[in-house]
Amino acid sequence: MTHPFLDLAPLSAGRFAAIEDRVARLLGTAQDVVVMQGEALLPLEGAIRAAAGPGTVALNVITGPYGQTFGNWLRDCGATVHDLAVPFHTAVSAEQVGQALAEHPEIDFVSLVHAEAATGNTNPVAEIGEVVRAHGALFYLDAVASVGAEPVLPDAWGVDLCVIGAQKAMGGPAGVSAVSVSERAWARMAANPNAPRRSYLSLLDWKERWIDGGRKALLHAPAQLEMLALEACVERIEAEGAATVMARHASAAAATRAGALALGGLEPYVYEAQDAAPVATTLRTPADVDASALVARALESDPALPLAAGGGALAAEMIRVNHYGPDATRGAVQGCLAALGAALAERGRKADLEAARKAVEEAWEAPAGTGASADASTDSTGG
């Protein structure tokens, strides 16, 4: 008995390298790209442990839970860490980063999350990259949630370590990830005696045994199914066009925000539309409505809806509409808002389903920055 998922020819080193090359083209980078054989936490942690050590002085920007995690890893490596934390309902500015660098000129490493799907915000990496480059620090970026939903351009932005995952906006597998690495990041790792070697976390192993060897012999047996899924995922983006994929995500975000405001009973968690991530929209519930219970009731109508309550302490007040990948569609947005509106109505809250439906349609059709999409940005009601 044969099975299409089990009886596959071995994945060759050449095929593996070709998939890396396609990922590099997606990022528009001439840097080395290594596809890692694990979920994105693997290169996220591996890159920090490779590049940071007791002599590192880091600026760690916190705009959500992953920024907090990076600070913990940096401290575990022995780095001196200066945290720059901003409220999760907003984004960090290049000016704030520049001020922190001026206050601590010894900083030589900056870590930042591009888009925090957990809190729904996104940060202006292009502008921040200019500030970091002028300072001369190594720039580490988590672009796991943003890639596919908005531009991710490590070369143009001066990013030295850019980590991506395919499981969100790219609509691909969760079991593989990738990191682009600049020459000076490789040099920093090579000079770090504490950088992992002969370890699953080791980026230097991939550099010395894979890249420097001409990408002819893999370090270990690849995650075959996940690699093929990643290849198919990138191929699908190439066929549709990266700009088209990103436009769908931007439309989904604008439509969700506009629809929630028209629905009533909910408001955007991220105050300003310009700070809101295209990958997912977070919504705040009224003080007397538990977000987890509301989401659970909404999902009873359709368990496939891309809805979730916020994590941890945010579970009581935040709803996430995860309109990414295959769910970056008008139907998914309409379905989520209709289910949430019905659940609100059951609790005696006013919910205008027809107004929400019309707002979604208008926002989806509006050119970026105009019409209903722009109107949504003026309704920053706070909380």
JSON list of C-alpha atoms in Angstrom, two decimals, residues 126-356:
[
{"chain": "A", "resi": 126, "resn": "ALA", "atom": "CA", "xyz": [11.67, 51.09, 7.41]},
{"chain": "A", "resi": 127, "resn": "GLU", "atom": "CA", "xyz": [11.96, 54.25, 9.52]},
{"chain": "A", "resi": 128, "resn": "ILE", "atom": "CA", "xyz": [13.32, 52.40, 12.55]},
{"chain": "A", "resi": 129, "resn": "GLY", "atom": "CA", "xyz": [15.87, 50.66, 10.33]},
{"chain": "A", "resi": 130, "resn": "GLU", "atom": "CA", "xyz": [17.30, 54.03, 9.25]},
{"chain": "A", "resi": 131, "resn": "VAL", "atom": "CA", "xyz": [17.83, 55.01, 12.88]},
{"chain": "A", "resi": 132, "resn": "VAL", "atom": "CA", "xyz": [19.41, 51.67, 13.81]},
{"chain": "A", "resi": 133, "resn": "ARG", "atom": "CA", "xyz": [21.67, 51.73, 10.76]},
{"chain": "A", "resi": 134, "resn": "ALA", "atom": "CA", "xyz": [22.88, 55.25, 11.58]},
{"chain": "A", "resi": 135, "resn": "HIS", "atom": "CA", "xyz": [23.68, 54.08, 15.11]},
{"chain": "A", "resi": 136, "resn": "GLY", "atom": "CA", "xyz": [25.58, 51.05, 13.80]},
{"chain": "A", "resi": 137, "resn": "ALA", "atom": "CA", "xyz": [23.77, 48.39, 15.85]},
{"chain": "A", "resi": 138, "resn": "LEU", "atom": "CA", "xyz": [22.92, 44.91, 14.63]},
{"chain": "A", "resi": 139, "resn": "PHE", "atom": "CA", "xyz": [19.20, 44.79, 13.75]},
{"chain": "A", "resi": 140, "resn": "TYR", "atom": "CA", "xyz": [17.15, 41.68, 14.59]},
{"chain": "A", "resi": 141, "resn": "LEU", "atom": "CA", "xyz": [13.57, 41.49, 13.30]},
{"chain": "A", "resi": 142, "resn": "ASP", "atom": "CA", "xyz": [10.72, 39.07, 13.92]},
{"chain": "A", "resi": 143, "resn": "ALA", "atom": "CA", "xyz": [8.70, 39.20, 10.70]},
{"chain": "A", "resi": 144, "resn": "VAL", "atom": "CA", "xyz": [6.88, 35.91, 11.28]},
{"chain": "A", "resi": 145, "resn": "ALA", "atom": "CA", "xyz": [3.41, 37.44, 11.30]},
{"chain": "A", "resi": 146, "resn": "SER", "atom": "CA", "xyz": [4.02, 40.28, 8.85]},
{"chain": "A", "resi": 147, "resn": "VAL", "atom": "CA", "xyz": [5.55, 38.43, 5.89]},
{"chain": "A", "resi": 148, "resn": "GLY", "atom": "CA", "xyz": [2.91, 38.06, 3.19]},
{"chain": "A", "resi": 149, "resn": "ALA", "atom": "CA", "xyz": [0.61, 40.63, 4.82]},
{"chain": "A", "resi": 150, "resn": "GLU", "atom": "CA", "xyz": [2.86, 43.65, 4.33]},
{"chain": "A", "resi": 151, "resn": "PRO", "atom": "CA", "xyz": [6.29, 44.34, 2.79]},
{"chain": "A", "resi": 152, "resn": "VAL", "atom": "CA", "xyz": [9.27, 42.69, 4.48]},
{"chain": "A", "resi": 153, "resn": "LEU", "atom": "CA", "xyz": [12.52, 43.99, 2.96]},
{"chain": "A", "resi": 154, "resn": "PRO", "atom": "CA", "xyz": [15.57, 43.14, 5.05]},
{"chain": "A", "resi": 155, "resn": "ASP", "atom": "CA", "xyz": [18.12, 44.58, 2.62]},
{"chain": "A", "resi": 156, "resn": "ALA", "atom": "CA", "xyz": [16.33, 47.88, 2.06]},
{"chain": "A", "resi": 157, "resn": "TRP", "atom": "CA", "xyz": [15.66, 48.30, 5.78]},
{"chain": "A", "resi": 158, "resn": "GLY", "atom": "CA", "xyz": [19.12, 47.33, 7.02]},
{"chain": "A", "resi": 159, "resn": "VAL", "atom": "CA", "xyz": [17.91, 44.23, 8.88]},
{"chain": "A", "resi": 160, "resn": "ASP", "atom": "CA", "xyz": [20.73, 41.86, 9.78]},
{"chain": "A", "resi": 161, "resn": "LEU", "atom": "CA", "xyz": [18.65, 38.96, 11.09]},
{"chain": "A", "resi": 162, "resn": "CYS", "atom": "CA", "xyz": [15.14, 38.66, 9.67]},
{"chain": "A", "resi": 163, "resn": "VAL", "atom": "CA", "xyz": [13.08, 35.67, 10.82]},
{"chain": "A", "resi": 164, "resn": "ILE", "atom": "CA", "xyz": [9.94, 34.58, 9.00]},
{"chain": "A", "resi": 165, "resn": "GLY", "atom": "CA", "xyz": [7.40, 31.80, 9.34]},
{"chain": "A", "resi": 166, "resn": "ALA", "atom": "CA", "xyz": [4.94, 30.57, 6.74]},
{"chain": "A", "resi": 167, "resn": "GLN", "atom": "CA", "xyz": [1.97, 29.69, 8.93]},
{"chain": "A", "resi": 168, "resn": "LYS", "atom": "CA", "xyz": [0.20, 33.06, 9.02]},
{"chain": "A", "resi": 169, "resn": "ALA", "atom": "CA", "xyz": [-0.13, 35.45, 6.08]},
{"chain": "A", "resi": 170, "resn": "MET", "atom": "CA", "xyz": [1.81, 33.20, 3.72]},
{"chain": "A", "resi": 171, "resn": "GLY", "atom": "CA", "xyz": [-0.80, 30.50, 4.25]},
{"chain": "A", "resi": 172, "resn": "GLY", "atom": "CA", "xyz": [1.83, 27.79, 4.54]},
{"chain": "A", "resi": 173, "resn": "PRO", "atom": "CA", "xyz": [3.16, 25.21, 7.00]},
{"chain": "A", "resi": 174, "resn": "ALA", "atom": "CA", "xyz": [4.09, 25.84, 10.62]},
{"chain": "A", "resi": 175, "resn": "GLY", "atom": "CA", "xyz": [6.85, 23.25, 10.81]},
{"chain": "A", "resi": 176, "resn": "VAL", "atom": "CA", "xyz": [9.53, 25.16, 8.88]},
{"chain": "A", "resi": 177, "resn": "SER", "atom": "CA", "xyz": [10.79, 28.74, 9.08]},
{"chain": "A", "resi": 178, "resn": "ALA", "atom": "CA", "xyz": [13.57, 30.85, 7.67]},
{"chain": "A", "resi": 179, "resn": "VAL", "atom": "CA", "xyz": [16.08, 33.53, 8.58]},
{"chain": "A", "resi": 180, "resn": "SER", "atom": "CA", "xyz": [18.04, 35.90, 6.39]},
{"chain": "A", "resi": 181, "resn": "VAL", "atom": "CA", "xyz": [21.51, 36.69, 7.72]},
{"chain": "A", "resi": 182, "resn": "SER", "atom": "CA", "xyz": [23.77, 39.60, 6.77]},
{"chain": "A", "resi": 183, "resn": "GLU", "atom": "CA", "xyz": [27.53, 39.29, 6.50]},
{"chain": "A", "resi": 184, "resn": "ARG", "atom": "CA", "xyz": [28.08, 41.33, 9.63]},
{"chain": "A", "resi": 185, "resn": "ALA", "atom": "CA", "xyz": [25.63, 39.14, 11.52]},
{"chain": "A", "resi": 186, "resn": "TRP", "atom": "CA", "xyz": [27.65, 36.07, 10.50]},
{"chain": "A", "resi": 187, "resn": "ALA", "atom": "CA", "xyz": [30.79, 37.86, 11.67]},
{"chain": "A", "resi": 188, "resn": "ARG", "atom": "CA", "xyz": [29.16, 38.68, 15.02]},
{"chain": "A", "resi": 189, "resn": "MET", "atom": "CA", "xyz": [28.21, 35.03, 15.49]},
{"chain": "A", "resi": 190, "resn": "ALA", "atom": "CA", "xyz": [31.65, 33.75, 14.53]},
{"chain": "A", "resi": 191, "resn": "ALA", "atom": "CA", "xyz": [33.22, 36.07, 17.12]},
{"chain": "A", "resi": 192, "resn": "ASN", "atom": "CA", "xyz": [30.81, 34.92, 19.85]},
{"chain": "A", "resi": 193, "resn": "PRO", "atom": "CA", "xyz": [32.34, 32.05, 21.87]},
{"chain": "A", "resi": 194, "resn": "ASN", "atom": "CA", "xyz": [28.92, 31.31, 23.35]},
{"chain": "A", "resi": 195, "resn": "ALA", "atom": "CA", "xyz": [27.16, 30.90, 20.00]},
{"chain": "A", "resi": 196, "resn": "PRO", "atom": "CA", "xyz": [25.58, 27.42, 19.78]},
{"chain": "A", "resi": 197, "resn": "ARG", "atom": "CA", "xyz": [27.53, 24.87, 17.76]},
{"chain": "A", "resi": 198, "resn": "ARG", "atom": "CA", "xyz": [26.69, 21.26, 16.97]},
{"chain": "A", "resi": 199, "resn": "SER", "atom": "CA", "xyz": [23.23, 22.17, 18.21]},
{"chain": "A", "resi": 200, "resn": "TYR", "atom": "CA", "xyz": [19.76, 22.26, 16.73]},
{"chain": "A", "resi": 201, "resn": "LEU", "atom": "CA", "xyz": [19.76, 25.97, 17.61]},
{"chain": "A", "resi": 202, "resn": "SER", "atom": "CA", "xyz": [22.99, 26.61, 15.73]},
{"chain": "A", "resi": 203, "resn": "LEU", "atom": "CA", "xyz": [22.97, 28.96, 12.78]},
{"chain": "A", "resi": 204, "resn": "LEU", "atom": "CA", "xyz": [26.74, 28.65, 12.53]},
{"chain": "A", "resi": 205, "resn": "ASP", "atom": "CA", "xyz": [26.35, 24.95, 11.75]},
{"chain": "A", "resi": 206, "resn": "TRP", "atom": "CA", "xyz": [24.28, 25.88, 8.72]},
{"chain": "A", "resi": 207, "resn": "LYS", "atom": "CA", "xyz": [26.80, 28.53, 7.71]},
{"chain": "A", "resi": 208, "resn": "GLU", "atom": "CA", "xyz": [29.89, 26.35, 8.01]},
{"chain": "A", "resi": 209, "resn": "ARG", "atom": "CA", "xyz": [28.50, 22.97, 6.98]},
{"chain": "A", "resi": 210, "resn": "TRP", "atom": "CA", "xyz": [25.83, 23.99, 4.47]},
{"chain": "A", "resi": 211, "resn": "ILE", "atom": "CA", "xyz": [26.45, 27.43, 2.96]},
{"chain": "A", "resi": 212, "resn": "ASP", "atom": "CA", "xyz": [30.26, 27.38, 3.00]},
{"chain": "A", "resi": 213, "resn": "GLY", "atom": "CA", "xyz": [30.12, 23.87, 1.54]},
{"chain": "A", "resi": 214, "resn": "GLY", "atom": "CA", "xyz": [28.25, 25.09, -1.50]},
{"chain": "A", "resi": 215, "resn": "ARG", "atom": "CA", "xyz": [24.88, 23.80, -0.24]},
{"chain": "A", "resi": 216, "resn": "LYS", "atom": "CA", "xyz": [25.66, 20.28, -1.42]},
{"chain": "A", "resi": 217, "resn": "ALA", "atom": "CA", "xyz": [25.16, 18.25, 1.78]},
{"chain": "A", "resi": 218, "resn": "LEU", "atom": "CA", "xyz": [22.37, 18.80, 4.29]},
{"chain": "A", "resi": 219, "resn": "LEU", "atom": "CA", "xyz": [23.15, 18.78, 8.00]},
{"chain": "A", "resi": 220, "resn": "HIS", "atom": "CA", "xyz": [20.45, 16.22, 8.75]},
{"chain": "A", "resi": 221, "resn": "ALA", "atom": "CA", "xyz": [17.36, 14.66, 7.23]},
{"chain": "A", "resi": 222, "resn": "PRO", "atom": "CA", "xyz": [15.05, 17.52, 6.20]},
{"chain": "A", "resi": 223, "resn": "ALA", "atom": "CA", "xyz": [11.42, 17.86, 7.25]},
{"chain": "A", "resi": 224, "resn": "GLN", "atom": "CA", "xyz": [10.31, 16.62, 3.87]},
{"chain": "A", "resi": 225, "resn": "LEU", "atom": "CA", "xyz": [6.58, 17.26, 3.97]},
{"chain": "A", "resi": 226, "resn": "GLU", "atom": "CA", "xyz": [7.01, 20.71, 5.49]},
{"chain": "A", "resi": 227, "resn": "MET", "atom": "CA", "xyz": [9.65, 21.67, 2.94]},
{"chain": "A", "resi": 228, "resn": "LEU", "atom": "CA", "xyz": [7.39, 20.64, 0.07]},
{"chain": "A", "resi": 229, "resn": "ALA", "atom": "CA", "xyz": [4.52, 22.55, 1.65]},
{"chain": "A", "resi": 230, "resn": "LEU", "atom": "CA", "xyz": [6.74, 25.63, 1.97]},
{"chain": "A", "resi": 231, "resn": "GLU", "atom": "CA", "xyz": [7.67, 25.33, -1.69]},
{"chain": "A", "resi": 232, "resn": "ALA", "atom": "CA", "xyz": [4.00, 25.07, -2.66]},
{"chain": "A", "resi": 233, "resn": "CYS", "atom": "CA", "xyz": [3.15, 28.02, -0.45]},
{"chain": "A", "resi": 234, "resn": "VAL", "atom": "CA", "xyz": [5.77, 30.28, -2.06]},
{"chain": "A", "resi": 235, "resn": "GLU", "atom": "CA", "xyz": [4.75, 29.04, -5.49]},
{"chain": "A", "resi": 236, "resn": "ARG", "atom": "CA", "xyz": [1.15, 30.04, -4.79]},
{"chain": "A", "resi": 237, "resn": "ILE", "atom": "CA", "xyz": [2.23, 33.53, -3.68]},
{"chain": "A", "resi": 238, "resn": "GLU", "atom": "CA", "xyz": [4.37, 33.89, -6.81]},
{"chain": "A", "resi": 239, "resn": "ALA", "atom": "CA", "xyz": [1.41, 32.89, -8.99]},
{"chain": "A", "resi": 240, "resn": "GLU", "atom": "CA", "xyz": [-1.02, 35.31, -7.32]},
{"chain": "A", "resi": 241, "resn": "GLY", "atom": "CA", "xyz": [1.59, 38.02, -6.93]},
{"chain": "A", "resi": 242, "resn": "ALA", "atom": "CA", "xyz": [2.97, 39.18, -3.60]},
{"chain": "A", "resi": 243, "resn": "ALA", "atom": "CA", "xyz": [1.41, 42.63, -4.04]},
{"chain": "A", "resi": 244, "resn": "THR", "atom": "CA", "xyz": [-2.01, 41.08, -4.57]},
{"chain": "A", "resi": 245, "resn": "VAL", "atom": "CA", "xyz": [-1.63, 38.88, -1.48]},
{"chain": "A", "resi": 246, "resn": "MET", "atom": "CA", "xyz": [-0.66, 41.90, 0.62]},
{"chain": "A", "resi": 247, "resn": "ALA", "atom": "CA", "xyz": [-3.54, 43.93, -0.81]},
{"chain": "A", "resi": 248, "resn": "ARG", "atom": "CA", "xyz": [-6.00, 41.24, 0.30]},
{"chain": "A", "resi": 249, "resn": "HIS", "atom": "CA", "xyz": [-4.65, 41.41, 3.84]},
{"chain": "A", "resi": 250, "resn": "ALA", "atom": "CA", "xyz": [-4.82, 45.20, 3.88]},
{"chain": "A", "resi": 251, "resn": "SER", "atom": "CA", "xyz": [-8.42, 45.07, 2.65]},
{"chain": "A", "resi": 252, "resn": "ALA", "atom": "CA", "xyz": [-9.33, 42.47, 5.27]},
{"chain": "A", "resi": 253, "resn": "ALA", "atom": "CA", "xyz": [-7.87, 44.63, 8.05]},
{"chain": "A", "resi": 254, "resn": "ALA", "atom": "CA", "xyz": [-9.58, 47.82, 6.88]},
{"chain": "A", "resi": 255, "resn": "ALA", "atom": "CA", "xyz": [-12.89, 46.02, 6.40]},
{"chain": "A", "resi": 256, "resn": "THR", "atom": "CA", "xyz": [-12.75, 44.35, 9.83]},
{"chain": "A", "resi": 257, "resn": "ARG", "atom": "CA", "xyz": [-12.02, 47.64, 11.53]},
{"chain": "A", "resi": 258, "resn": "ALA", "atom": "CA", "xyz": [-14.75, 49.50, 9.68]},
{"chain": "A", "resi": 259, "resn": "GLY", "atom": "CA", "xyz": [-17.25, 46.68, 10.16]},
{"chain": "A", "resi": 260, "resn": "ALA", "atom": "CA", "xyz": [-16.61, 46.44, 13.90]},
{"chain": "A", "resi": 261, "resn": "LEU", "atom": "CA", "xyz": [-17.12, 50.17, 14.33]},
{"chain": "A", "resi": 262, "resn": "ALA", "atom": "CA", "xyz": [-20.40, 50.03, 12.38]},
{"chain": "A", "resi": 263, "resn": "LEU", "atom": "CA", "xyz": [-21.56, 46.95, 14.27]},
{"chain": "A", "resi": 264, "resn": "GLY", "atom": "CA", "xyz": [-21.42, 48.62, 17.67]},
{"chain": "A", "resi": 265, "resn": "GLY", "atom": "CA", "xyz": [-20.49, 47.00, 20.96]},
{"chain": "A", "resi": 266, "resn": "LEU", "atom": "CA", "xyz": [-16.88, 46.47, 19.87]},
{"chain": "A", "resi": 267, "resn": "GLU", "atom": "CA", "xyz": [-14.04, 48.87, 19.16]},
{"chain": "A", "resi": 268, "resn": "PRO", "atom": "CA", "xyz": [-10.55, 48.47, 17.70]},
{"chain": "A", "resi": 269, "resn": "TYR", "atom": "CA", "xyz": [-7.99, 47.48, 20.31]},
{"chain": "A", "resi": 270, "resn": "VAL", "atom": "CA", "xyz": [-5.26, 49.32, 18.39]},
{"chain": "A", "resi": 271, "resn": "TYR", "atom": "CA", "xyz": [-6.35, 52.95, 18.50]},
{"chain": "A", "resi": 272, "resn": "GLU", "atom": "CA", "xyz": [-4.90, 54.25, 15.23]},
{"chain": "A", "resi": 273, "resn": "ALA", "atom": "CA", "xyz": [-5.47, 52.48, 11.91]},
{"chain": "A", "resi": 274, "resn": "GLN", "atom": "CA", "xyz": [-1.90, 53.29, 10.84]},
{"chain": "A", "resi": 275, "resn": "ASP", "atom": "CA", "xyz": [-0.62, 51.22, 13.79]},
{"chain": "A", "resi": 276, "resn": "ALA", "atom": "CA", "xyz": [-2.90, 48.24, 13.06]},
{"chain": "A", "resi": 277, "resn": "ALA", "atom": "CA", "xyz": [-1.39, 45.13, 11.52]},
{"chain": "A", "resi": 278, "resn": "PRO", "atom": "CA", "xyz": [-2.80, 43.81, 8.23]},
{"chain": "A", "resi": 279, "resn": "VAL", "atom": "CA", "xyz": [-2.33, 40.23, 9.43]},
{"chain": "A", "resi": 280, "resn": "ALA", "atom": "CA", "xyz": [-4.94, 40.31, 12.22]},
{"chain": "A", "resi": 281, "resn": "THR", "atom": "CA", "xyz": [-7.35, 42.78, 13.79]},
{"chain": "A", "resi": 282, "resn": "THR", "atom": "CA", "xyz": [-7.85, 42.93, 17.54]},
{"chain": "A", "resi": 283, "resn": "LEU", "atom": "CA", "xyz": [-11.09, 44.22, 19.04]},
{"chain": "A", "resi": 284, "resn": "ARG", "atom": "CA", "xyz": [-11.96, 45.35, 22.55]},
{"chain": "A", "resi": 285, "resn": "THR", "atom": "CA", "xyz": [-15.18, 44.19, 24.20]},
{"chain": "A", "resi": 286, "resn": "PRO", "atom": "CA", "xyz": [-17.25, 46.27, 26.64]},
{"chain": "A", "resi": 287, "resn": "ALA", "atom": "CA", "xyz": [-16.17, 46.04, 30.28]},
{"chain": "A", "resi": 288, "resn": "ASP", "atom": "CA", "xyz": [-19.12, 43.80, 31.18]},
{"chain": "A", "resi": 289, "resn": "VAL", "atom": "CA", "xyz": [-18.69, 41.39, 28.25]},
{"chain": "A", "resi": 290, "resn": "ASP", "atom": "CA", "xyz": [-16.10, 38.62, 28.58]},
{"chain": "A", "resi": 291, "resn": "ALA", "atom": "CA", "xyz": [-14.22, 38.26, 25.30]},
{"chain": "A", "resi": 292, "resn": "SER", "atom": "CA", "xyz": [-13.53, 34.54, 25.75]},
{"chain": "A", "resi": 293, "resn": "ALA", "atom": "CA", "xyz": [-17.20, 33.77, 26.32]},
{"chain": "A", "resi": 294, "resn": "LEU", "atom": "CA", "xyz": [-18.25, 35.94, 23.38]},
{"chain": "A", "resi": 295, "resn": "VAL", "atom": "CA", "xyz": [-15.79, 34.21, 21.05]},
{"chain": "A", "resi": 296, "resn": "ALA", "atom": "CA", "xyz": [-16.88, 30.79, 22.27]},
{"chain": "A", "resi": 297, "resn": "ARG", "atom": "CA", "xyz": [-20.52, 31.61, 21.52]},
{"chain": "A", "resi": 298, "resn": "ALA", "atom": "CA", "xyz": [-19.64, 33.02, 18.09]},
{"chain": "A", "resi": 299, "resn": "LEU", "atom": "CA", "xyz": [-17.70, 29.90, 17.20]},
{"chain": "A", "resi": 300, "resn": "GLU", "atom": "CA", "xyz": [-20.69, 27.71, 18.03]},
{"chain": "A", "resi": 301, "resn": "SER", "atom": "CA", "xyz": [-22.31, 29.05, 14.86]},
{"chain": "A", "resi": 302, "resn": "ASP", "atom": "CA", "xyz": [-19.23, 28.20, 12.76]},
{"chain": "A", "resi": 303, "resn": "PRO", "atom": "CA", "xyz": [-16.18, 26.61, 14.42]},
{"chain": "A", "resi": 304, "resn": "ALA", "atom": "CA", "xyz": [-14.09, 27.33, 11.32]},
{"chain": "A", "resi": 305, "resn": "LEU", "atom": "CA", "xyz": [-14.24, 31.11, 11.74]},
{"chain": "A", "resi": 306, "resn": "PRO", "atom": "CA", "xyz": [-10.78, 32.63, 12.33]},
{"chain": "A", "resi": 307, "resn": "LEU", "atom": "CA", "xyz": [-11.69, 34.01, 15.75]},
{"chain": "A", "resi": 308, "resn": "ALA", "atom": "CA", "xyz": [-9.82, 33.77, 19.04]},
{"chain": "A", "resi": 309, "resn": "ALA", "atom": "CA", "xyz": [-9.78, 35.53, 22.38]},
{"chain": "A", "resi": 310, "resn": "GLY", "atom": "CA", "xyz": [-6.66, 37.36, 23.46]},
{"chain": "A", "resi": 311, "resn": "GLY", "atom": "CA", "xyz": [-3.99, 35.43, 25.29]},
{"chain": "A", "resi": 312, "resn": "GLY", "atom": "CA", "xyz": [-3.29, 35.50, 29.00]},
{"chain": "A", "resi": 313, "resn": "ALA", "atom": "CA", "xyz": [-4.53, 38.61, 30.79]},
{"chain": "A", "resi": 314, "resn": "LEU", "atom": "CA", "xyz": [-6.07, 39.88, 27.54]},
{"chain": "A", "resi": 315, "resn": "ALA", "atom": "CA", "xyz": [-8.50, 36.96, 27.27]},
{"chain": "A", "resi": 316, "resn": "ALA", "atom": "CA", "xyz": [-11.27, 38.84, 29.07]},
{"chain": "A", "resi": 317, "resn": "GLU", "atom": "CA", "xyz": [-11.18, 41.98, 26.93]},
{"chain": "A", "resi": 318, "resn": "MET", "atom": "CA", "xyz": [-9.65, 41.21, 23.52]},
{"chain": "A", "resi": 319, "resn": "ILE", "atom": "CA", "xyz": [-10.93, 39.41, 20.43]},
{"chain": "A", "resi": 320, "resn": "ARG", "atom": "CA", "xyz": [-8.63, 38.52, 17.54]},
{"chain": "A", "resi": 321, "resn": "VAL", "atom": "CA", "xyz": [-9.92, 38.27, 14.00]},
{"chain": "A", "resi": 322, "resn": "ASN", "atom": "CA", "xyz": [-7.14, 36.28, 12.35]},
{"chain": "A", "resi": 323, "resn": "HIS", "atom": "CA", "xyz": [-7.80, 37.28, 8.74]},
{"chain": "A", "resi": 324, "resn": "TYR", "atom": "CA", "xyz": [-4.56, 35.91, 7.36]},
{"chain": "A", "resi": 325, "resn": "GLY", "atom": "CA", "xyz": [-3.57, 33.45, 4.67]},
{"chain": "A", "resi": 326, "resn": "PRO", "atom": "CA", "xyz": [-6.66, 31.72, 3.24]},
{"chain": "A", "resi": 327, "resn": "ASP", "atom": "CA", "xyz": [-8.85, 33.77, 5.62]},
{"chain": "A", "resi": 328, "resn": "ALA", "atom": "CA", "xyz": [-7.85, 37.13, 4.13]},
{"chain": "A", "resi": 329, "resn": "THR", "atom": "CA", "xyz": [-11.21, 37.20, 2.38]},
{"chain": "A", "resi": 330, "resn": "ARG", "atom": "CA", "xyz": [-14.36, 39.26, 2.46]},
{"chain": "A", "resi": 331, "resn": "GLY", "atom": "CA", "xyz": [-16.37, 36.17, 3.39]},
{"chain": "A", "resi": 332, "resn": "ALA", "atom": "CA", "xyz": [-14.23, 35.43, 6.43]},
{"chain": "A", "resi": 333, "resn": "VAL", "atom": "CA", "xyz": [-14.49, 39.01, 7.68]},
{"chain": "A", "resi": 334, "resn": "GLN", "atom": "CA", "xyz": [-18.26, 39.11, 7.14]},
{"chain": "A", "resi": 335, "resn": "GLY", "atom": "CA", "xyz": [-18.68, 35.75, 8.84]},
{"chain": "A", "resi": 336, "resn": "CYS", "atom": "CA", "xyz": [-16.68, 36.80, 11.90]},
{"chain": "A", "resi": 337, "resn": "LEU", "atom": "CA", "xyz": [-18.55, 40.06, 12.39]},
{"chain": "A", "resi": 338, "resn": "ALA", "atom": "CA", "xyz": [-21.94, 38.43, 11.84]},
{"chain": "A", "resi": 339, "resn": "ALA", "atom": "CA", "xyz": [-21.20, 35.76, 14.44]},
{"chain": "A", "resi": 340, "resn": "LEU", "atom": "CA", "xyz": [-19.86, 38.29, 16.93]},
{"chain": "A", "resi": 341, "resn": "GLY", "atom": "CA", "xyz": [-22.86, 40.55, 16.33]},
{"chain": "A", "resi": 342, "resn": "ALA", "atom": "CA", "xyz": [-25.29, 37.70, 16.95]},
{"chain": "A", "resi": 343, "resn": "ALA", "atom": "CA", "xyz": [-23.45, 36.76, 20.14]},
{"chain": "A", "resi": 344, "resn": "LEU", "atom": "CA", "xyz": [-23.57, 40.38, 21.33]},
{"chain": "A", "resi": 345, "resn": "ALA", "atom": "CA", "xyz": [-27.28, 40.61, 20.57]},
{"chain": "A", "resi": 346, "resn": "GLU", "atom": "CA", "xyz": [-27.91, 37.54, 22.70]},
{"chain": "A", "resi": 347, "resn": "ARG", "atom": "CA", "xyz": [-26.36, 39.43, 25.59]},
{"chain": "A", "resi": 348, "resn": "GLY", "atom": "CA", "xyz": [-28.69, 42.37, 25.09]},
{"chain": "A", "resi": 349, "resn": "ARG", "atom": "CA", "xyz": [-26.09, 44.55, 23.39]},
{"chain": "A", "resi": 350, "resn": "LYS", "atom": "CA", "xyz": [-27.00, 46.59, 20.35]},
{"chain": "A", "resi": 351, "resn": "ALA", "atom": "CA", "xyz": [-25.45, 45.13, 17.20]},
{"chain": "A", "resi": 352, "resn": "ASP", "atom": "CA", "xyz": [-26.27, 46.53, 13.75]},
{"chain": "A", "resi": 353, "resn": "LEU", "atom": "CA", "xyz": [-25.49, 43.59, 11.48]},
{"chain": "A", "resi": 354, "resn": "GLU", "atom": "CA", "xyz": [-26.61, 45.30, 8.30]},
{"chain": "A", "resi": 355, "resn": "ALA", "atom": "CA", "xyz": [-24.50, 48.40, 8.98]},
{"chain": "A", "resi": 356, "resn": "ALA", "atom": "CA", "xyz": [-21.50, 46.16, 9.63]}
]
